[in-house]
């Protein structure tokens, strides 16, 4: 299936403001992007049982959809799929939902792995504030991948465990939901590789609030307790100027690192591009063999001083990626949040994109989830699902609109895809219609996973593995695995919030019932139930119980 998404073109407007700095600081002024040292050569990996690479397919120019900013207002009752209020100044890329595809015409669906979860936490923040999220803020896959599911351990010698199962849809008669998931083995703080991390912190005036720089400081402070003596940490800030607050420092110097974090204060304009260049310089200086290097940006995404275009910032990231340095972005705040920019930077940097809405989320991301965020297990991970036209009449992929890859590019190793860390899970759901030949014993298809080793460069060859679905779909929804049932509720909730045409006939009450029945004692899953009930109330659909909306 080729990409059919409508993409919002993103640009960074830069004002010609003069930078200023606080008295007494040692400041390194940057007039433009800093040069990076030459990239390190990486040996190519051999391809195992995979057809030879081919040239990339021609790229079709995307259709541009202009963003619309709407002042924040309380949510009002709307029809299913009705418009949602948008916080003033926030910016999200717009993608059209994937269409239905006739299996006889195109049995293959290809997409890049995605472990981002920013959309889910942004939506949680919106609902907590009494607003429905803007449609463009909702990414189905980021909702689904915000939760943990049960996976078997990967087979010996394989980086991934793979599941593929299906069940009748609880929402649409004669439709089924197919789940495809891959997961890597987790690592602990003791078994992970050493880290070389450079935290690039936005300390501009727009970050001067408890839910922005305050949460960023809390996140970094929580991270200090996770450090080992063989880790290296640096801290770079940017506003109207850039500054190395903490040069590359051993993880054993926790007090020094914590002191540097505590001193962070917000003031001035925003020279993000110059900050990126300086952060990558620090990461390059501290590189060591066998140690993963990553720049982590903490910002609201507002960039108004420095390199004059998004292309210049992406060029800095490209140079770093070729040198083996990845990039993660972590967003904060509402009102001027550039979700589109933060997502694009993280994707370009072979990293990931998160959004922090609370102190609890900040702590979890920088402690429990830190290893998964920073330690790569596989690069350029592509999934290709192939349905059997004899049993699947048509299908649609729920989400991954901005991750679509041309089917013919699945084995083109120069085509960029997604990165997966230690302990990460990637789950995708398809809504399908079966043919009369389908039975509970008939497999619906197979999934192929292609990836490169974490140390591989952009030109390296990939390896590939194929996994066939074992058996057919469950005969009833209530006999399907609980994880599949819960994931269906998550995806359906997201599809309703984004105004999906096919979701127009779905009931949030039904979705809440499915989520509640499969939440168990998991606090994160129970929180989703509360979010669905809160959305029901904001849409004027009523709430089943008062307790359901309590967090």
PDB file of N, CA and C in Angstrom, residues 308-345:
ATOM      1  N   UNK A 308      17.771  29.858   9.778  1.00  0.00           N
ATOM      2  CA  UNK A 308      16.558  30.486   9.276  1.00  0.00           C
ATOM      3  C   UNK A 308      15.567  29.537   8.638  1.00  0.00           C
ATOM      4  N   UNK A 309      15.797  28.244   8.685  1.00  0.00           N
ATOM      5  CA  UNK A 309      14.831  27.337   8.083  1.00  0.00           C
ATOM      6  C   UNK A 309      14.886  25.981   8.744  1.00  0.00           C
ATOM      7  N   UNK A 310      13.789  25.262   8.612  1.00  0.00           N
ATOM      8  CA  UNK A 310      13.747  23.889   9.101  1.00  0.00           C
ATOM      9  C   UNK A 310      14.815  23.051   8.408  1.00  0.00           C
ATOM     10  N   UNK A 311      15.054  23.331   7.129  1.00  0.00           N
ATOM     11  CA  UNK A 311      16.046  22.550   6.382  1.00  0.00           C
ATOM     12  C   UNK A 311      17.425  22.620   7.034  1.00  0.00           C
ATOM     13  N   UNK A 312      17.785  23.779   7.578  1.00  0.00           N
ATOM     14  CA  UNK A 312      19.098  23.898   8.217  1.00  0.00           C
ATOM     15  C   UNK A 312      19.168  23.055   9.485  1.00  0.00           C
ATOM     16  N   UNK A 313      18.087  23.025  10.251  1.00  0.00           N
ATOM     17  CA  UNK A 313      18.081  22.179  11.449  1.00  0.00           C
ATOM     18  C   UNK A 313      18.126  20.707  11.072  1.00  0.00           C
ATOM     19  N   UNK A 314      17.389  20.336  10.036  1.00  0.00           N
ATOM     20  CA  UNK A 314      17.407  18.938   9.601  1.00  0.00           C
ATOM     21  C   UNK A 314      18.784  18.542   9.082  1.00  0.00           C
ATOM     22  N   UNK A 315      19.489  19.484   8.460  1.00  0.00           N
ATOM     23  CA  UNK A 315      20.843  19.186   7.978  1.00  0.00           C
ATOM     24  C   UNK A 315      21.783  18.901   9.149  1.00  0.00           C
ATOM     25  N   UNK A 316      21.633  19.649  10.239  1.00  0.00           N
ATOM     26  CA  UNK A 316      22.440  19.385  11.437  1.00  0.00           C
ATOM     27  C   UNK A 316      22.165  17.979  11.952  1.00  0.00           C
ATOM     28  N   UNK A 317      20.883  17.622  12.002  1.00  0.00           N
ATOM     29  CA  UNK A 317      20.493  16.296  12.494  1.00  0.00           C
ATOM     30  C   UNK A 317      21.001  15.205  11.560  1.00  0.00           C
ATOM     31  N   UNK A 318      20.918  15.445  10.250  1.00  0.00           N
ATOM     32  CA  UNK A 318      21.413  14.461   9.277  1.00  0.00           C
ATOM     33  C   UNK A 318      22.902  14.195   9.469  1.00  0.00           C
ATOM     34  N   UNK A 319      23.680  15.261   9.665  1.00  0.00           N
ATOM     35  CA  UNK A 319      25.118  15.087   9.886  1.00  0.00           C
ATOM     36  C   UNK A 319      25.368  14.253  11.141  1.00  0.00           C
ATOM     37  N   UNK A 320      24.608  14.534  12.189  1.00  0.00           N
ATOM     38  CA  UNK A 320      24.766  13.768  13.419  1.00  0.00           C
ATOM     39  C   UNK A 320      24.369  12.315  13.252  1.00  0.00           C
ATOM     40  N   UNK A 321      23.291  12.079  12.525  1.00  0.00           N
ATOM     41  CA  UNK A 321      22.836  10.696  12.313  1.00  0.00           C
ATOM     42  C   UNK A 321      23.878   9.892  11.552  1.00  0.00           C
ATOM     43  N   UNK A 322      24.478  10.505  10.543  1.00  0.00           N
ATOM     44  CA  UNK A 322      25.517   9.803   9.780  1.00  0.00           C
ATOM     45  C   UNK A 322      26.735   9.491  10.652  1.00  0.00           C
ATOM     46  N   UNK A 323      26.918  10.270  11.700  1.00  0.00           N
ATOM     47  CA  UNK A 323      28.027  10.022  12.623  1.00  0.00           C
ATOM     48  C   UNK A 323      27.634   9.071  13.746  1.00  0.00           C
ATOM     49  N   UNK A 324      26.407   8.540  13.689  1.00  0.00           N
ATOM     50  CA  UNK A 324      25.976   7.571  14.686  1.00  0.00           C
ATOM     51  C   UNK A 324      25.325   8.163  15.918  1.00  0.00           C
ATOM     52  N   UNK A 325      24.903   9.432  15.851  1.00  0.00           N
ATOM     53  CA  UNK A 325      24.255  10.089  16.989  1.00  0.00           C
ATOM     54  C   UNK A 325      22.769  10.228  16.696  1.00  0.00           C
ATOM     55  N   UNK A 326      21.938   9.674  17.550  1.00  0.00           N
ATOM     56  CA  UNK A 326      20.493   9.729  17.363  1.00  0.00           C
ATOM     57  C   UNK A 326      19.898  10.902  18.143  1.00  0.00           C
ATOM     58  N   UNK A 327      18.592  11.131  17.941  1.00  0.00           N
ATOM     59  CA  UNK A 327      17.925  12.287  18.551  1.00  0.00           C
ATOM     60  C   UNK A 327      16.541  11.892  19.042  1.00  0.00           C
ATOM     61  N   UNK A 328      16.219  12.282  20.264  1.00  0.00           N
ATOM     62  CA  UNK A 328      14.860  12.157  20.792  1.00  0.00           C
ATOM     63  C   UNK A 328      14.335  13.547  21.109  1.00  0.00           C
ATOM     64  N   UNK A 329      13.016  13.739  20.984  1.00  0.00           N
ATOM     65  CA  UNK A 329      12.398  15.008  21.345  1.00  0.00           C
ATOM     66  C   UNK A 329      11.333  14.766  22.406  1.00  0.00           C
ATOM     67  N   UNK A 330      11.289  15.651  23.379  1.00  0.00           N
ATOM     68  CA  UNK A 330      10.322  15.549  24.468  1.00  0.00           C
ATOM     69  C   UNK A 330       9.634  16.898  24.597  1.00  0.00           C
ATOM     70  N   UNK A 331       8.318  16.903  24.399  1.00  0.00           N
ATOM     71  CA  UNK A 331       7.559  18.139  24.369  1.00  0.00           C
ATOM     72  C   UNK A 331       6.888  18.459  25.690  1.00  0.00           C
ATOM     73  N   UNK A 332       6.679  19.766  25.907  1.00  0.00           N
ATOM     74  CA  UNK A 332       6.052  20.250  27.129  1.00  0.00           C
ATOM     75  C   UNK A 332       5.089  21.387  26.796  1.00  0.00           C
ATOM     76  N   UNK A 333       4.021  21.510  27.580  1.00  0.00           N
ATOM     77  CA  UNK A 333       3.168  22.684  27.561  1.00  0.00           C
ATOM     78  C   UNK A 333       2.138  22.729  26.460  1.00  0.00           C
ATOM     79  N   UNK A 334       1.262  23.721  26.575  1.00  0.00           N
ATOM     80  CA  UNK A 334       0.237  23.993  25.577  1.00  0.00           C
ATOM     81  C   UNK A 334       0.177  25.498  25.344  1.00  0.00           C
ATOM     82  N   UNK A 335      -0.387  25.873  24.205  1.00  0.00           N
ATOM     83  CA  UNK A 335      -0.554  27.280  23.888  1.00  0.00           C
ATOM     84  C   UNK A 335       0.349  27.731  22.759  1.00  0.00           C
ATOM     85  N   UNK A 336       1.559  27.176  22.687  1.00  0.00           N
ATOM     86  CA  UNK A 336       2.443  27.439  21.546  1.00  0.00           C
ATOM     87  C   UNK A 336       3.236  26.185  21.211  1.00  0.00           C
ATOM     88  N   UNK A 337       2.664  25.023  21.513  1.00  0.00           N
ATOM     89  CA  UNK A 337       3.384  23.760  21.345  1.00  0.00           C
ATOM     90  C   UNK A 337       3.454  23.375  19.876  1.00  0.00           C
ATOM     91  N   UNK A 338       4.668  23.135  19.369  1.00  0.00           N
ATOM     92  CA  UNK A 338       4.887  22.763  17.974  1.00  0.00           C
ATOM     93  C   UNK A 338       5.035  21.251  17.874  1.00  0.00           C
ATOM     94  N   UNK A 339       3.926  20.548  17.968  1.00  0.00           N
ATOM     95  CA  UNK A 339       3.958  19.085  17.874  1.00  0.00           C
ATOM     96  C   UNK A 339       4.513  18.633  16.533  1.00  0.00           C
ATOM     97  N   UNK A 340       4.157  19.358  15.472  1.00  0.00           N
ATOM     98  CA  UNK A 340       4.617  18.969  14.137  1.00  0.00           C
ATOM     99  C   UNK A 340       6.135  19.030  14.028  1.00  0.00           C
ATOM    100  N   UNK A 341       6.740  20.084  14.574  1.00  0.00           N
ATOM    101  CA  UNK A 341       8.194  20.226  14.514  1.00  0.00           C
ATOM    102  C   UNK A 341       8.892  19.177  15.382  1.00  0.00           C
ATOM    103  N   UNK A 342       8.392  18.986  16.595  1.00  0.00           N
ATOM    104  CA  UNK A 342       9.034  18.026  17.501  1.00  0.00           C
ATOM    105  C   UNK A 342       9.003  16.616  16.923  1.00  0.00           C
ATOM    106  N   UNK A 343       7.880  16.242  16.310  1.00  0.00           N
ATOM    107  CA  UNK A 343       7.782  14.919  15.703  1.00  0.00           C
ATOM    108  C   UNK A 343       8.744  14.781  14.533  1.00  0.00           C
ATOM    109  N   UNK A 344       8.823  15.810  13.710  1.00  0.00           N
ATOM    110  CA  UNK A 344       9.686  15.729  12.536  1.00  0.00           C
ATOM    111  C   UNK A 344      11.162  15.642  12.925  1.00  0.00           C
ATOM    112  N   UNK A 345      11.561  16.386  13.942  1.00  0.00           N
ATOM    113  CA  UNK A 345      12.959  16.330  14.374  1.00  0.00           C
ATOM    114  C   UNK A 345      13.304  14.952  14.927  1.00  0.00           C
TER     115      UNK A 345
END
